[in-house]
Amino acid sequence: MIGSDFTGVGKYGDAYIVKAKPIHAETLQHQLRPSDARECMIAGVTPWRALMSAFGDKQHETYTALVNDQPVMMFGVVPEHELVGSIWMLCNDVVDKYPKTFLKFSPAIVEHFQSKYFLLQNVCPVDHYKTLTWLGYLGFMIQPKIINQNGYDVLRFVRCQETEYVNMYGYTQPGIS
């Protein structure tokens, strides 16, 4: 399943992807990488609240990556609008031990969510260089304007569906492909 097809569940390299469950959040909340825990703090929420917020909205699609039957990552999209979703991911340091697995399935996950939303977006602290580099690899554009969130500098990142330009009535405008 590694590559262009993300079905939401199954084996992806060394990881199993399953629908997220509250027990995954309960375990992962205490194991987040320092950078992930800091992102929660900047957002003004505890790791527990950030991970559990996924279960309060029936439209929120959330998954857990398991390695050796232990949750190492939770990710998903929070619907902001029918065309806009806030993509997120929180994980522990085990993902750093399996870089090929996570690098290979990450683009397929983004494509899966992008097929459901015209725009995927969120923010990232300006000093999280590794995350910003990874977001660029996944095709996100990092907006250059620094935003202040709860006293911390963050950058907005966005990714849009492919568009094609159509000529309607003499005006050229984007159309969703």
Tab-separated table of C-alpha atoms in Angstrom:
chain	number	residue	atom	x	y	z
A	1	MET	CA	0.000	0.000	0.000
A	2	ILE	CA	2.960	2.335	0.110
A	3	GLY	CA	2.759	4.962	-2.586
A	4	SER	CA	-0.104	6.727	-4.220
A	5	ASP	CA	-3.027	4.819	-2.681
A	6	PHE	CA	-4.173	5.622	0.823
A	7	THR	CA	-7.300	3.723	1.769
A	8	GLY	CA	-7.301	4.795	5.401
A	9	VAL	CA	-6.612	1.417	6.919
A	10	GLY	CA	-3.965	-1.195	6.273
A	11	LYS	CA	-0.260	-1.885	6.445
A	12	TYR	CA	2.051	0.838	5.204
A	13	GLY	CA	5.666	-0.303	5.489
A	14	ASP	CA	6.404	-0.841	9.180
A	15	ALA	CA	3.170	0.820	10.326
A	16	TYR	CA	-0.480	-0.134	10.467
A	17	ILE	CA	-2.970	2.668	9.898
A	18	VAL	CA	-6.272	2.275	11.731
A	19	LYS	CA	-9.231	4.491	12.532
A	20	ALA	CA	-8.303	6.480	15.617
A	21	LYS	CA	-9.739	5.499	18.989
A	22	PRO	CA	-9.727	7.432	22.289
A	23	ILE	CA	-7.335	4.862	23.784
A	24	HIS	CA	-4.763	5.920	21.169
A	25	ALA	CA	-5.026	9.539	22.335
A	26	GLU	CA	-4.779	8.445	25.955
A	27	THR	CA	-1.497	6.652	25.229
A	28	LEU	CA	0.032	9.154	22.815
A	29	GLN	CA	-0.669	12.277	24.889
A	30	HIS	CA	2.182	11.419	27.273
A	31	GLN	CA	4.664	10.466	24.553
A	32	LEU	CA	4.600	13.382	22.105
A	33	ARG	CA	7.866	14.707	20.726
A	34	PRO	CA	8.806	18.001	22.395
A	35	SER	CA	8.087	19.892	19.156
A	36	ASP	CA	4.590	18.371	18.934
A	37	ALA	CA	3.833	19.138	22.590
A	38	ARG	CA	5.026	22.707	21.955
A	39	GLU	CA	2.638	23.041	18.992
A	40	CYS	CA	-0.228	22.081	21.314
A	41	MET	CA	0.910	24.684	23.837
A	42	ILE	CA	1.108	27.363	21.139
A	43	ALA	CA	-2.420	26.448	20.026
A	44	GLY	CA	-3.562	26.887	23.625
A	45	VAL	CA	-4.559	23.268	24.223
A	46	THR	CA	-3.144	20.311	26.103
A	47	PRO	CA	-1.991	17.276	24.099
A	48	TRP	CA	-4.994	15.387	25.495
A	49	ARG	CA	-7.443	18.017	24.268
A	50	ALA	CA	-5.759	18.302	20.872
A	51	LEU	CA	-5.901	14.543	20.312
A	52	MET	CA	-9.400	14.081	21.728
A	53	SER	CA	-10.921	16.950	19.733
A	54	ALA	CA	-11.008	14.556	16.805
A	55	PHE	CA	-13.754	12.546	18.426
A	56	GLY	CA	-16.155	15.444	18.977
A	57	ASP	CA	-17.001	15.986	15.307
A	58	LYS	CA	-18.550	13.241	13.173
A	59	GLN	CA	-17.116	14.820	9.998
A	60	HIS	CA	-13.574	14.786	11.376
A	61	GLU	CA	-11.559	11.988	9.776
A	62	THR	CA	-8.806	10.790	12.125
A	63	TYR	CA	-6.335	7.931	11.910
A	64	THR	CA	-3.649	6.389	14.092
A	65	ALA	CA	-0.357	4.884	12.925
A	66	LEU	CA	0.637	1.868	15.010
A	67	VAL	CA	4.123	0.363	15.199
A	68	ASN	CA	4.399	-2.866	17.184
A	69	ASP	CA	0.741	-2.369	18.174
A	70	GLN	CA	1.552	0.960	19.865
A	71	PRO	CA	0.201	4.329	18.686
A	72	VAL	CA	3.031	6.489	17.370
A	73	MET	CA	1.076	9.072	15.379
A	74	MET	CA	-2.424	10.479	15.079
A	75	PHE	CA	-3.448	12.643	12.143
A	76	GLY	CA	-6.483	13.986	10.381
A	77	VAL	CA	-8.378	16.975	9.074
A	78	VAL	CA	-10.767	19.250	10.940
A	79	PRO	CA	-13.447	20.606	8.576
A	80	GLU	CA	-13.472	24.403	8.728
A	81	HIS	CA	-15.793	24.861	5.754
A	82	GLU	CA	-17.042	22.558	3.016
A	83	LEU	CA	-13.995	23.567	0.945
A	84	VAL	CA	-11.421	24.125	3.716
A	85	GLY	CA	-9.879	21.669	6.154
A	86	SER	CA	-7.218	22.124	8.830
A	87	ILE	CA	-4.776	19.256	8.484
A	88	TRP	CA	-2.855	18.131	11.573
A	89	MET	CA	-0.522	15.449	12.872
A	90	LEU	CA	0.917	14.728	16.321
A	91	CYS	CA	3.413	11.956	16.984
A	92	ASN	CA	6.106	10.571	19.237
A	93	ASP	CA	9.776	10.026	18.410
A	94	VAL	CA	9.243	6.456	17.168
A	95	VAL	CA	8.360	7.914	13.738
A	96	ASP	CA	11.945	9.175	13.493
A	97	LYS	CA	13.136	5.554	13.685
A	98	TYR	CA	11.125	4.652	10.559
A	99	PRO	CA	11.718	7.604	8.217
A	100	LYS	CA	11.221	5.665	4.963
A	101	THR	CA	7.842	4.333	6.059
A	102	PHE	CA	6.476	7.707	7.070
A	103	LEU	CA	7.994	9.631	4.164
A	104	LYS	CA	6.507	7.162	1.689
A	105	PHE	CA	2.937	7.233	2.964
A	106	SER	CA	2.766	10.932	3.876
A	107	PRO	CA	2.143	12.186	0.300
A	108	ALA	CA	-0.652	9.632	-0.180
A	109	ILE	CA	-2.319	10.793	3.046
A	110	VAL	CA	-2.176	14.417	1.949
A	111	GLU	CA	-3.631	13.492	-1.460
A	112	HIS	CA	-6.419	11.566	0.276
A	113	PHE	CA	-7.417	14.606	2.331
A	114	GLN	CA	-6.837	17.006	-0.568
A	115	SER	CA	-9.399	15.093	-2.622
A	116	LYS	CA	-12.005	16.063	-0.008
A	117	TYR	CA	-11.097	19.749	0.427
A	118	PHE	CA	-10.116	22.428	-2.044
A	119	LEU	CA	-7.793	23.975	0.559
A	120	LEU	CA	-5.813	22.275	3.329
A	121	GLN	CA	-4.208	24.617	5.845
A	122	ASN	CA	-2.840	25.119	9.340
A	123	VAL	CA	0.018	26.917	11.090
A	124	CYS	CA	3.502	25.875	12.184
A	125	PRO	CA	5.948	27.615	14.546
A	126	VAL	CA	8.556	29.567	12.584
A	127	ASP	CA	11.402	27.741	14.345
A	128	HIS	CA	10.181	24.203	13.545
A	129	TYR	CA	12.488	23.945	10.525
A	130	LYS	CA	12.201	20.168	10.131
A	131	THR	CA	8.402	20.389	10.016
A	132	LEU	CA	8.456	23.300	7.562
A	133	THR	CA	10.835	21.357	5.291
A	134	TRP	CA	8.564	18.290	5.442
A	135	LEU	CA	5.512	20.435	4.621
A	136	GLY	CA	7.332	21.799	1.581
A	137	TYR	CA	8.123	18.233	0.484
A	138	LEU	CA	4.385	17.478	0.726
A	139	GLY	CA	3.539	20.375	-1.585
A	140	PHE	CA	2.367	22.946	0.952
A	141	MET	CA	3.168	26.589	0.343
A	142	ILE	CA	4.503	28.365	3.405
A	143	GLN	CA	3.106	31.885	3.638
A	144	PRO	CA	5.898	34.388	4.370
A	145	LYS	CA	3.882	36.619	6.703
A	146	ILE	CA	4.510	35.809	10.378
A	147	ILE	CA	1.345	35.442	12.449
A	148	ASN	CA	1.217	35.796	16.225
A	149	GLN	CA	-0.653	32.958	17.932
A	150	ASN	CA	-0.860	33.141	21.723
A	151	GLY	CA	2.383	35.122	21.846
A	152	TYR	CA	4.334	32.829	19.474
A	153	ASP	CA	5.369	33.398	15.877
A	154	VAL	CA	3.843	30.937	13.428
A	155	LEU	CA	3.600	30.608	9.662
A	156	ARG	CA	0.467	29.566	7.802
A	157	PHE	CA	0.855	26.716	5.330
A	158	VAL	CA	-1.631	25.974	2.562
A	159	ARG	CA	-2.166	23.468	-0.222
A	160	CYS	CA	-4.866	23.714	-2.870
A	161	GLN	CA	-6.346	21.212	-5.264
A	162	GLU	CA	-5.036	21.363	-8.797
A	163	THR	CA	-6.940	23.950	-10.782
A	164	GLU	CA	-7.397	24.487	-14.434
A	165	TYR	CA	-8.203	27.854	-15.902
A	166	VAL	CA	-11.360	28.109	-17.920
A	167	ASN	CA	-12.475	30.931	-20.145
A	168	MET	CA	-16.070	31.843	-19.391
A	169	TYR	CA	-17.722	34.795	-21.088
A	170	GLY	CA	-14.362	36.351	-21.960
A	171	TYR	CA	-12.979	36.079	-18.381
A	172	THR	CA	-10.336	33.594	-17.333
A	173	GLN	CA	-10.942	32.130	-13.910
A	174	PRO	CA	-9.789	29.078	-11.996
A	175	GLY	CA	-11.938	25.978	-12.056
A	176	ILE	CA	-11.521	22.947	-9.821
A	177	SER	CA	-10.250	19.997	-11.822
